[in-house]
Coordinates of C-alpha atoms and ligand atoms in Angstrom, one line a residue:
X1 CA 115.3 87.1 98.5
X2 CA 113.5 89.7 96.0
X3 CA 109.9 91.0 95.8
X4 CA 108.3 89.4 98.7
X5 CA 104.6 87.4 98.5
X6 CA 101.3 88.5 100.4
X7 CA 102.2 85.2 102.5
X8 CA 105.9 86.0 102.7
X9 CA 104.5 89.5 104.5
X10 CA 102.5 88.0 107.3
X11 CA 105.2 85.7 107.8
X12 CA 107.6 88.2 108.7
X13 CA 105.3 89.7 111.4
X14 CA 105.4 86.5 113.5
X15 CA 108.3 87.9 115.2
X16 CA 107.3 88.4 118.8
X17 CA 107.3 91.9 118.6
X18 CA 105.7 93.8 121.5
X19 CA 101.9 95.4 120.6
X20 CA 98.9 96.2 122.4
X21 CA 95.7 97.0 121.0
X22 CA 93.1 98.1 123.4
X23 CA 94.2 97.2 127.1
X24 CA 95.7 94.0 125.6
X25 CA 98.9 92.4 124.2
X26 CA 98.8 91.3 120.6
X27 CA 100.5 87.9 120.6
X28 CA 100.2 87.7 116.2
X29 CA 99.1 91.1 114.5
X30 CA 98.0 88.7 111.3
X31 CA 95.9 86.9 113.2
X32 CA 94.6 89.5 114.8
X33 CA 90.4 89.7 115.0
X34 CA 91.2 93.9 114.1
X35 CA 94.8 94.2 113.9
X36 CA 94.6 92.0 110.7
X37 CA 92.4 94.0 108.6
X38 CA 95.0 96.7 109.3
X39 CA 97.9 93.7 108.4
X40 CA 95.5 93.1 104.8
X41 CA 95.7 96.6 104.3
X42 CA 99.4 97.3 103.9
X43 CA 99.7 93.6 102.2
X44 CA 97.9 95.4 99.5
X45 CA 101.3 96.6 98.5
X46 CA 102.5 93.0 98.0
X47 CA 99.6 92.2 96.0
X48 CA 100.1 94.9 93.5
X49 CA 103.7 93.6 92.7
X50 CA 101.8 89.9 92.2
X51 CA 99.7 91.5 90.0
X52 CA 99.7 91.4 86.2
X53 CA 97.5 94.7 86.0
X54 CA 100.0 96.3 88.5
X55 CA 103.3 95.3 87.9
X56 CA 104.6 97.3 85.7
X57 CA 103.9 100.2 88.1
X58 CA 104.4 98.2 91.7
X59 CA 108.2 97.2 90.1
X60 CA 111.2 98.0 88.6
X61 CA 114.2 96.0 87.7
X62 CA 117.2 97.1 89.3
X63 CA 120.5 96.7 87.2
X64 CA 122.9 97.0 90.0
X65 CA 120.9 94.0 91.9
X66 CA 120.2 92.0 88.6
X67 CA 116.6 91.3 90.3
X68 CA 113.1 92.9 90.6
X69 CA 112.3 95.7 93.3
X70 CA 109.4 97.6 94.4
X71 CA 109.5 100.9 92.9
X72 CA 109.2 102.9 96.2
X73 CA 112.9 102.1 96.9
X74 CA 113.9 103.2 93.4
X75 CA 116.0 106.3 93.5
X76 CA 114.6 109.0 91.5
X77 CA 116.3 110.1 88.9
X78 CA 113.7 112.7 87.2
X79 CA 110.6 114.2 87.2
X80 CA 109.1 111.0 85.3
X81 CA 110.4 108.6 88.0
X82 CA 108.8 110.8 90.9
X83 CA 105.7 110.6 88.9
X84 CA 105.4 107.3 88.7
X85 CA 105.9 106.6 91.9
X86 CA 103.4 109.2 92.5
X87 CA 101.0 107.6 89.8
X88 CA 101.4 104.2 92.0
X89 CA 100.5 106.0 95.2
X90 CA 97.3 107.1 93.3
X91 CA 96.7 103.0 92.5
X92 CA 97.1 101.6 95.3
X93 CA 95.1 104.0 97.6
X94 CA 92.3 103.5 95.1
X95 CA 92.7 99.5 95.6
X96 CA 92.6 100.4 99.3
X97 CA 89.3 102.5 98.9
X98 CA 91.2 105.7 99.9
X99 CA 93.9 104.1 102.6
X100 CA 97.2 104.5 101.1
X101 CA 99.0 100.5 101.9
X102 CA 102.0 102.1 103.7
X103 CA 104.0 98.9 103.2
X104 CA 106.7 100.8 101.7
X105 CA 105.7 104.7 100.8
X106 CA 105.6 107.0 103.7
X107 CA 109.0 104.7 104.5
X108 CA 110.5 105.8 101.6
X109 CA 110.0 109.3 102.1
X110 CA 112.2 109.0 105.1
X111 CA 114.6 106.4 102.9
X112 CA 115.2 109.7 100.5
X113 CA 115.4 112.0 103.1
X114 CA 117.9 110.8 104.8
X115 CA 119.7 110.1 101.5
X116 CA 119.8 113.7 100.7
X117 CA 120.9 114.6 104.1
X118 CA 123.8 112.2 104.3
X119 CA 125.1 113.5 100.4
X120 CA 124.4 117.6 101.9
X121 CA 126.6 116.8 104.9
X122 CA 129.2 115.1 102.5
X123 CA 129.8 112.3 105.2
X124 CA 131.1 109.4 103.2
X125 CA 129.9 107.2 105.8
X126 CA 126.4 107.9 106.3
X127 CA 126.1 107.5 102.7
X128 CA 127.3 104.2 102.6
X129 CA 125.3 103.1 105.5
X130 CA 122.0 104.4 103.9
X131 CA 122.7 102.9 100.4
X132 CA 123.5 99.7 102.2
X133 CA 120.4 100.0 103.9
X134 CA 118.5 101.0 100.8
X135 CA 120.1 98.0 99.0
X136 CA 118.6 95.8 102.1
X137 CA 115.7 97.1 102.0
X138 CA 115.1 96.2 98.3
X139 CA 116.4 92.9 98.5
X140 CA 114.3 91.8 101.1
X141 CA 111.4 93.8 100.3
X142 CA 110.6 94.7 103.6
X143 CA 107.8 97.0 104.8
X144 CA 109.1 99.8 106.3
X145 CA 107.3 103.1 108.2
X146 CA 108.7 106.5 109.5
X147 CA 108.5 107.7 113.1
X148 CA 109.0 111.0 113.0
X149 CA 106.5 112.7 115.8
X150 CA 107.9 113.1 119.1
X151 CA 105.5 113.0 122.0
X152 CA 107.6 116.1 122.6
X153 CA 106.0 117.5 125.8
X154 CA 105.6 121.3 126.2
X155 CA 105.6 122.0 122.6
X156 CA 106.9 125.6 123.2
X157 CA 110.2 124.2 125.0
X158 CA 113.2 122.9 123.5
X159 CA 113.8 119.2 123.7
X160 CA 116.9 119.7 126.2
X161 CA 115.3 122.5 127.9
X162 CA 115.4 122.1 132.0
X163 CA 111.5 122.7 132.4
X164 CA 110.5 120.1 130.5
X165 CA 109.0 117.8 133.2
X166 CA 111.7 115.1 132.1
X167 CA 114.3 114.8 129.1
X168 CA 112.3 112.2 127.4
X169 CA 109.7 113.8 125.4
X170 CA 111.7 113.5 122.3
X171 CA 113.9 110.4 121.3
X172 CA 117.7 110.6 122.1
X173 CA 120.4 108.8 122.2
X174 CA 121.6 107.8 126.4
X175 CA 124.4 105.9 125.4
X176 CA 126.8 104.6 122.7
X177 CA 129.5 102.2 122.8
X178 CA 132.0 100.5 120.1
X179 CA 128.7 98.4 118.5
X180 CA 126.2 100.9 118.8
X181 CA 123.7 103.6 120.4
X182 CA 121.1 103.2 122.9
X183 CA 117.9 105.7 122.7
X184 CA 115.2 106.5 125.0
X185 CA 111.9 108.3 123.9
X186 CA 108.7 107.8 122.2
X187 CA 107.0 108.5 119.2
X188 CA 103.4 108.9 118.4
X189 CA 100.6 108.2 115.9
X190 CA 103.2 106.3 114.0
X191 CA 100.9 104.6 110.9
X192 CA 101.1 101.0 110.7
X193 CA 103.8 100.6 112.6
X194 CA 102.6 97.5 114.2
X195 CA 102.4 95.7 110.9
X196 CA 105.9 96.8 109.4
X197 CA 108.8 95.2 109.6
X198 CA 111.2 98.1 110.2
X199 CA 110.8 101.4 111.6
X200 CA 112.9 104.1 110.6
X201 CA 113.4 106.6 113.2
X202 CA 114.4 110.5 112.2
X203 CA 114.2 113.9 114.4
X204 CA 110.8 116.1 113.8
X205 CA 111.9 119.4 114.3
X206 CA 115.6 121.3 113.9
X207 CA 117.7 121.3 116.9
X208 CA 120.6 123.1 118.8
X209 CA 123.5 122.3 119.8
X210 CA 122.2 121.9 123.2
X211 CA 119.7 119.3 121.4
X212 CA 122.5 117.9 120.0
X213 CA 121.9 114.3 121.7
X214 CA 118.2 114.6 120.1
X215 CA 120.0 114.9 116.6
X216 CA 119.2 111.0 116.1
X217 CA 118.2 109.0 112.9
X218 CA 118.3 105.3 112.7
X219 CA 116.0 102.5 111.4
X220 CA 115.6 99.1 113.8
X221 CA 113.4 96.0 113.0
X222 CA 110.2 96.9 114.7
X223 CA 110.6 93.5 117.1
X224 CA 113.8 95.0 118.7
X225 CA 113.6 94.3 122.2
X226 CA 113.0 97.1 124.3
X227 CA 110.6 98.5 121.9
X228 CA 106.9 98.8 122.3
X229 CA 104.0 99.6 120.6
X230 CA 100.2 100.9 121.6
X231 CA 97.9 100.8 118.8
X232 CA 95.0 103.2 118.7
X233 CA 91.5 101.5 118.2
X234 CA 90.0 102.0 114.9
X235 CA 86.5 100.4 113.4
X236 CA 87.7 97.4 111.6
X237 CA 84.0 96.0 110.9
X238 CA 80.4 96.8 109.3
X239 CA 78.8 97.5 112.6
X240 CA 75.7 95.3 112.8
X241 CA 73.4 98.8 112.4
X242 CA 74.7 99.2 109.0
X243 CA 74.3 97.7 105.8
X244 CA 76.0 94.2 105.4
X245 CA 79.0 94.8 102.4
X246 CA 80.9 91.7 101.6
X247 CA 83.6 94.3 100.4
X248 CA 86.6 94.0 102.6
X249 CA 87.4 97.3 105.3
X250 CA 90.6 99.0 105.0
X251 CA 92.1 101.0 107.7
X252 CA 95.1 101.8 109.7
X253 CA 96.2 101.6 113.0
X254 CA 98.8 104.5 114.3
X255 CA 101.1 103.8 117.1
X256 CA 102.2 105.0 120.4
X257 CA 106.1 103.7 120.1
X258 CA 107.7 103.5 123.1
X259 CA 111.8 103.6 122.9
X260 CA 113.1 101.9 126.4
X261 CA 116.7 102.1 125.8
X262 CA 116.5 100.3 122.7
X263 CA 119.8 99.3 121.5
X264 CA 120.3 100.5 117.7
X265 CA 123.9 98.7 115.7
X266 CA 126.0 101.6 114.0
X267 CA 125.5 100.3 110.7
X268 CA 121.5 101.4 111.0
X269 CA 122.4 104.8 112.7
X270 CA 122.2 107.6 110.4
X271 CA 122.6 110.8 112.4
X272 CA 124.3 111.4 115.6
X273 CA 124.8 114.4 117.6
X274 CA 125.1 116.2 113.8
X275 CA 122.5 118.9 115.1
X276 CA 122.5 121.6 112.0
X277 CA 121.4 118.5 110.0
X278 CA 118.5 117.3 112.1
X279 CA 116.1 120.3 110.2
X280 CA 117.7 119.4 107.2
X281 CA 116.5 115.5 107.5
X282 CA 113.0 116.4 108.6
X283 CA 112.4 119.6 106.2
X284 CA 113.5 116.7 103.5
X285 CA 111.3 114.0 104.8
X286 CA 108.2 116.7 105.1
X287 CA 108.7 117.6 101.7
X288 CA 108.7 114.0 99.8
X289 CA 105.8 113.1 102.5
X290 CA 103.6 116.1 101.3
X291 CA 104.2 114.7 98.0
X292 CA 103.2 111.2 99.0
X293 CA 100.3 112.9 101.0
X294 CA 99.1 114.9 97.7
X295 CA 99.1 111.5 96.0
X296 CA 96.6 109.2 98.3
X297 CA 94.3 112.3 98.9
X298 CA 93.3 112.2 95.0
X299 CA 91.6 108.9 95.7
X300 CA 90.3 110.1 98.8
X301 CA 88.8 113.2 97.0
X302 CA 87.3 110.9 94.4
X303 CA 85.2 109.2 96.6
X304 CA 84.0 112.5 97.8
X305 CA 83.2 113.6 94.6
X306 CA 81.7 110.1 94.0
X307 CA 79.4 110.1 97.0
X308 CA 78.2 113.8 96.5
X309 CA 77.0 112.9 93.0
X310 CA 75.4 109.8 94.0
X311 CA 73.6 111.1 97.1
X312 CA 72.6 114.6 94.9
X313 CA 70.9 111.6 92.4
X314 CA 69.1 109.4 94.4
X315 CA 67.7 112.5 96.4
X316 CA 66.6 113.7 92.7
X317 CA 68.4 117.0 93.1
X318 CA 71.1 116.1 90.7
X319 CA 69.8 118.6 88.2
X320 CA 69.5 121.6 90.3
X321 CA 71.8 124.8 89.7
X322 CA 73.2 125.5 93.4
X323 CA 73.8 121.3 93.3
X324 CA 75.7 121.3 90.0
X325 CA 77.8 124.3 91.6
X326 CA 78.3 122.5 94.3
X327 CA 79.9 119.4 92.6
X328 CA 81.7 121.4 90.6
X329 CA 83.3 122.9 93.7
X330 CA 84.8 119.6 94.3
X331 CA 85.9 119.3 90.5
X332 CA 88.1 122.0 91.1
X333 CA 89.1 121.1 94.0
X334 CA 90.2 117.4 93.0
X335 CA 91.8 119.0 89.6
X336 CA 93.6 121.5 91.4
X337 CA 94.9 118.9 93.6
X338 CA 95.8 116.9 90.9
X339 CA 97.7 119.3 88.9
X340 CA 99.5 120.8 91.6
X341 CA 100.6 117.6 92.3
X342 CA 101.9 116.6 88.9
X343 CA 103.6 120.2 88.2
X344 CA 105.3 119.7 91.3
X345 CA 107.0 116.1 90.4
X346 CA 107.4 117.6 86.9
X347 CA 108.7 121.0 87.9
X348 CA 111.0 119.3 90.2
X349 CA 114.6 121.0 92.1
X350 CA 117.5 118.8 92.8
X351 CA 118.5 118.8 96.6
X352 CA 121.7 116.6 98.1
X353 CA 122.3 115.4 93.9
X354 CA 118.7 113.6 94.6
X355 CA 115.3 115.3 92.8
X356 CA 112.3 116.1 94.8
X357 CA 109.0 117.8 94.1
X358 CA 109.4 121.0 93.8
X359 CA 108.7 122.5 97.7
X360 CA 106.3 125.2 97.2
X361 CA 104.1 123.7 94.9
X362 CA 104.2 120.9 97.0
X363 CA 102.9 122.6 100.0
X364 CA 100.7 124.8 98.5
X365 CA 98.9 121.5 97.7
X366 CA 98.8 119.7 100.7
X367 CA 97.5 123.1 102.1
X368 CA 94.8 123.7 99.4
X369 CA 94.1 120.0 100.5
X370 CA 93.9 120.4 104.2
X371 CA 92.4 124.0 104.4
X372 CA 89.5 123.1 102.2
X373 CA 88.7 119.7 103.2
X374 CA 86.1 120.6 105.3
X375 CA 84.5 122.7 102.9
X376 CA 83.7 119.9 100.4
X377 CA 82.8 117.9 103.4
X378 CA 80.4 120.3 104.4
X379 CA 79.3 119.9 100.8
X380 CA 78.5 116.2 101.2
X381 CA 76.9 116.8 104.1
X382 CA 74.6 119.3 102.6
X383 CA 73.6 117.4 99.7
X384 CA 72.8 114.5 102.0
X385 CA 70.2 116.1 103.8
X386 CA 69.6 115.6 107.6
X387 CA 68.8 111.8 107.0
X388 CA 72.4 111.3 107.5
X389 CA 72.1 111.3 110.9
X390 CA 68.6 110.5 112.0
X391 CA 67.9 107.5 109.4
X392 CA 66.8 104.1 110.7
X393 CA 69.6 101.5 110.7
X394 CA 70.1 98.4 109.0
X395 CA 67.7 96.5 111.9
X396 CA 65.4 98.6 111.8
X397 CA 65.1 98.4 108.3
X398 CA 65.4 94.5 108.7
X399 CA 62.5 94.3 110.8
X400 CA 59.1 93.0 109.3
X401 CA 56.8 95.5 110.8
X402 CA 58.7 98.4 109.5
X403 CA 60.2 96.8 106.7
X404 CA 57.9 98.3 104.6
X405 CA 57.2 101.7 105.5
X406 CA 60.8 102.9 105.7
X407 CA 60.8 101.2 102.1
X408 CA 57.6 103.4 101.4
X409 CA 58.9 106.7 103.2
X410 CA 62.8 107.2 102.7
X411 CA 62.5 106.8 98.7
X412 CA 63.6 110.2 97.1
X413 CA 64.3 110.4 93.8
X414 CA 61.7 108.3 91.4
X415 CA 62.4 104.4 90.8
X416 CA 65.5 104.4 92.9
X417 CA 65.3 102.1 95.5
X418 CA 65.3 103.0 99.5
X419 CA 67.8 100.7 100.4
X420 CA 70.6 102.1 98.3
X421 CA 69.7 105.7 98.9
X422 CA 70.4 104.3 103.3
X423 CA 73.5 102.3 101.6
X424 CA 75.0 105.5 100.4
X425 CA 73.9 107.2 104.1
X426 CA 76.3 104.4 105.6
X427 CA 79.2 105.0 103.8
X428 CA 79.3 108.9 103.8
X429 CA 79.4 108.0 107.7
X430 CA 82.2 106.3 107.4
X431 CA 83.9 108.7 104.9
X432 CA 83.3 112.0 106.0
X433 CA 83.6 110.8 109.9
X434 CA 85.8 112.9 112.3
X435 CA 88.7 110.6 112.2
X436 CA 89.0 111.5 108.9
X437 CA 88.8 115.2 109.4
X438 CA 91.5 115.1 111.9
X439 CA 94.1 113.0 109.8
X440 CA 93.8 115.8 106.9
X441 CA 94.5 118.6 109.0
X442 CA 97.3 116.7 110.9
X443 CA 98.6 114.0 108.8
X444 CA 102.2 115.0 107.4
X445 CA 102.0 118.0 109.3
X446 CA 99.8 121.1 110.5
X447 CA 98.6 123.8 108.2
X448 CA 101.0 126.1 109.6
X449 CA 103.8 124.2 109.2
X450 CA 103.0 124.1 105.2
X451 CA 102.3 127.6 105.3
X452 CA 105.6 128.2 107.1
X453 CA 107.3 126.5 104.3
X454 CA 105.4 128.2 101.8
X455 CA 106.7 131.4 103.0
X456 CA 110.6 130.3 104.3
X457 CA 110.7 129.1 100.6
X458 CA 109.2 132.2 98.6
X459 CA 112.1 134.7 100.2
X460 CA 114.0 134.7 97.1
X461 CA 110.4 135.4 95.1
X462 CA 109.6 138.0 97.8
X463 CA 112.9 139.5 97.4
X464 CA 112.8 139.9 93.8
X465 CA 109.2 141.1 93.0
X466 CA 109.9 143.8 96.0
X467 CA 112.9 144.7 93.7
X468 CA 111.4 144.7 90.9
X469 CA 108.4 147.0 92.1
X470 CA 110.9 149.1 93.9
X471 CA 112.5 150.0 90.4
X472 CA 108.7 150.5 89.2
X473 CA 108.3 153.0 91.6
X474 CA 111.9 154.8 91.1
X475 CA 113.2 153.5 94.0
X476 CA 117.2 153.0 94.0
Ligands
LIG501 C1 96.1 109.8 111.7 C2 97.5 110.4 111.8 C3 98.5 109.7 111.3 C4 99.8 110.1 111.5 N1 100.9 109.4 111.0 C5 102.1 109.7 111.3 C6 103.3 108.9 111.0 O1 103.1 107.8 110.4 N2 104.5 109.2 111.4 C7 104.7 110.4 112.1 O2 105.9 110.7 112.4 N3 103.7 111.2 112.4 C8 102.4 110.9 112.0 N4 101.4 111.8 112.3 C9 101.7 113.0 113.1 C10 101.4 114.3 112.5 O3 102.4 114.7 111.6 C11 101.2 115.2 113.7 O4 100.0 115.0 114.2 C12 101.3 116.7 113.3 O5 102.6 117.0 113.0 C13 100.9 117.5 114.5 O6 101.6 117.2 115.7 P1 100.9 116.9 117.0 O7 99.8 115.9 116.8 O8 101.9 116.6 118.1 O9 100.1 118.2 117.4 P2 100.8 119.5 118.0 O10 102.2 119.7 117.6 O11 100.5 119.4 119.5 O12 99.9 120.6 117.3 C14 98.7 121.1 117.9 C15 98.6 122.6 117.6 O13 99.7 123.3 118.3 C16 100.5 124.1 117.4 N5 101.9 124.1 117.8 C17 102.6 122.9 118.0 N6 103.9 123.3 118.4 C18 103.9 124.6 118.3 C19 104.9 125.6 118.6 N7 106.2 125.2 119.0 N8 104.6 126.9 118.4 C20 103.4 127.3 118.1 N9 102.4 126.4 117.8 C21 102.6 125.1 117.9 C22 100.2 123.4 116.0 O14 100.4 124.3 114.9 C23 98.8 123.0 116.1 O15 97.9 124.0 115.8 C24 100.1 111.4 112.1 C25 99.0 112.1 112.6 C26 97.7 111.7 112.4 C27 96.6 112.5 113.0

């Protein structure tokens, strides 16, 4: 089969798979009046490996296979190869205005995770279920996303604890026969689930042996019957108060996936019941996500850096001191993003025989990321002034008798025209919205599950610069 078309994606989607989007079932996600901007979104990943300009980032050739393949489902070898798959991350969120395509990153993560897990617990064959499964995926260049977030219930109880108010808060497996497992459960906020083509399936948190039955990993096409999916709504159009842009939206839907004993074959299960391995999987999958996460934020923080200069011009304050500081705030902010990032793929560690970004740098990252993000945002909205939220819209604007004097009054700085000063207003909107807030203090994670990281991997550190001030100080 090999790298797959733009048209080759949509086709695939046709597949009767079971999605609702706002109180109604989705009968083709491609056609789709919203759900298809989403669908244009992820195909942005196909396009790349069409293009001449992308290429030779989107692909590599794969010996083993004698045939092209995207890069995602490469397996690292070194520093250089996580760096260029970080590198195409940083592409193709800037081709998708700041949404990364999620055709086939954020499914990768769990594709390595899972890996790694499978070589750690030395079982010969999980390994050779995942590699076959690897190998499938990069022959048929399938789009493939990772549910990891249980809808977990009383977050404080264990999944198999009695006072949960049922046993279903976090996927798990009711049954198993000689073909295969059947699992119950849902997952949530799954991102662009109902545009993939698979779904890979892995625990989020570690587990006991009384969870041992929540110890599950598996991937499934994402039309296997008794799945089902509920998309959250999302603005996939110009509304008609704001500027007309003939530039196309991006965006993502995340999922509500319902599991209703959904059968899974054993060739696509990649844990069962192993429940010391379940934190292993996640901590794994957390770690490469973080890295992917660090990667699509750089765009992201480009177009905040982008929008804070142009607003600071066209209100004419570009030149003043507490403005210049200001920007420069974000400078370091993107830079130290962006060098974090690369040490981290550079300054790599070797877990399960497979390299990953080095973990602390990594987190500290997508923490310095998170924690500040609404700092530079506050920036933005500074800068901007209070016509952010109280200036006339498009219509207004549109209208004859006021055409004019919102022309006359809303001009700042001198010779640049009103309209694109309002232009600019529209799209901070849509940038520095709260949607956006929430997804970088939640996506791949809380803050305090980096900083826990952070700190579980810094005991060796901890332990040697208390030893080595202990000897400073005379202490045997
Ligand atoms: C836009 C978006 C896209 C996402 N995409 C995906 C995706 O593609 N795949 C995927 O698997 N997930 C995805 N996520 C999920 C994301 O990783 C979670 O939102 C995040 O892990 C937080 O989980 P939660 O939403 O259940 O919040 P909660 O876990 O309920 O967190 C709320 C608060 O409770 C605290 N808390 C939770 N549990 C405990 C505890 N046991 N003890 C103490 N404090 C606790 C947290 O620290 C936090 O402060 C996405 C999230 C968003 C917002």
């Amino acid at each position: 089969m090999g790298l797959k078309t733009v048209e080759q994606y949509k086709e695939s989607l046709r597949d009767g798979r079971v999605v609702y989007y706002k109180g109604e079932r989705v009968e083709d996600v491609t056609t789709h009046r919203e759900l298809s901007v989403c669908v244009d979104t992820m195909a942005l990943d196909y396009e790349m490996s069409e293009s001449p300009q992308y290429r030779d980032l989107a692909v590599v050739y794969d010996e083993g296979l004698d045939q092209e393949i995207s890069r995602y489902y490469h397996l690292p070898k070194d520093g250089n190869d996580l760096l260029r798959q970080f590198d195409l991350i940083v592409a193709s969120t800037r081709l998708g205005d700041g949404f990364i395509p999620l055709a086939h990153d954020i499914g990768a993560d769990a594709l390595n995770a899972i890996s790694i897990t499978a070589n750690m617990m030395g079982n010969k064959e999980y390994i050779e279920r995942i590699e076959n499964y690897r190998t499938y995926l990069k022959q048929n260049d399938l789009a493939v996303v990772s549910a990891v977030t249980d809808v977990k219930g009383d977050r404080l109880l264990r999944p198999s604890d009695p006072r949960q108010a049922h046993s279903d808060y976090y996927v798990h497996v009711v049954d198993q026969n000689s073909k295969g497992i059947i699992v119950r459960g849902a997952k949530v906020h799954i991102s662009g689930a109902a545009y993939s083509n698979e779904l890979f399936v892995i625990p989020c948190r570690a587990m006991t042996e009384a969870d041992k039955g929540y110890a599950v990993a598996f991937a499934i096409p994402t039309n296997t019957p008794g799945l089902k999916q509920v998309c959250r709504p999302f603005h996939s159009r110009i509304t008609p108060l704001e500027f007309p842009n003939s530039r196309p939206i991006r965006v993502h839907s995340d999922s509500l996936v319902i599991f209703n004993d959904v059968f899974v074959p054993w060739e696509r299960v990649f844990l069962c019941g192993e429940w010391k391995f379940a934190a292993t999987m996640v901590y794994h999958f957390a770690l490469m996500h973080r890295r992917t996460a660090c990667a699509y934020r750089i765009p992201m923080t480009e177009q905040l850096l982008g929008v804070a200069q142009a607003i600071a011009e066209y209100n004419g304050v570009a030149k003043a001191p507490h403005v210049q500081e200001k920007i420069t705030d974000i400078l370091i902010y993107l830079q130290t993003l962006r060098s974090m990032s690369y040490s981290a793929c550079l300054d790599y560690v070797t877990y399960g025989g497979i390299p990953v970004p080095n973990p602390v740098t990594t987190n500290i990252a997508k923490y310095h990321f998170a924690d500040q993000y609404h700092s530079i945002v506050k920036i933005i909205q500074d800068l901007a002034g209070g016509l952010l939220v109280t200036a006339p819209t498009y219509k207004d604007y549109q209208l004859p008798e006021l055409h004019e004097d919102i022309s006359k009054y809303l001009g700042a700085h001198a010779g640049m025209p009103t309209e694109q000063r309002l232009r600019m207003f529209d799209l901070i909107r849509r940038l520095t919205g709260a949607d956006r807030e929430t997804i970088a203090l939640h996506g791949e994670g809380s803050l305090q599950a980096q900083r826990m990281t952070i700190y579980a991997e810094a005991r060796k550190v901890l332990a040697e610069c208390k030893k080595m001030v202990e000897e400073q100080a005379g202490i045997e």
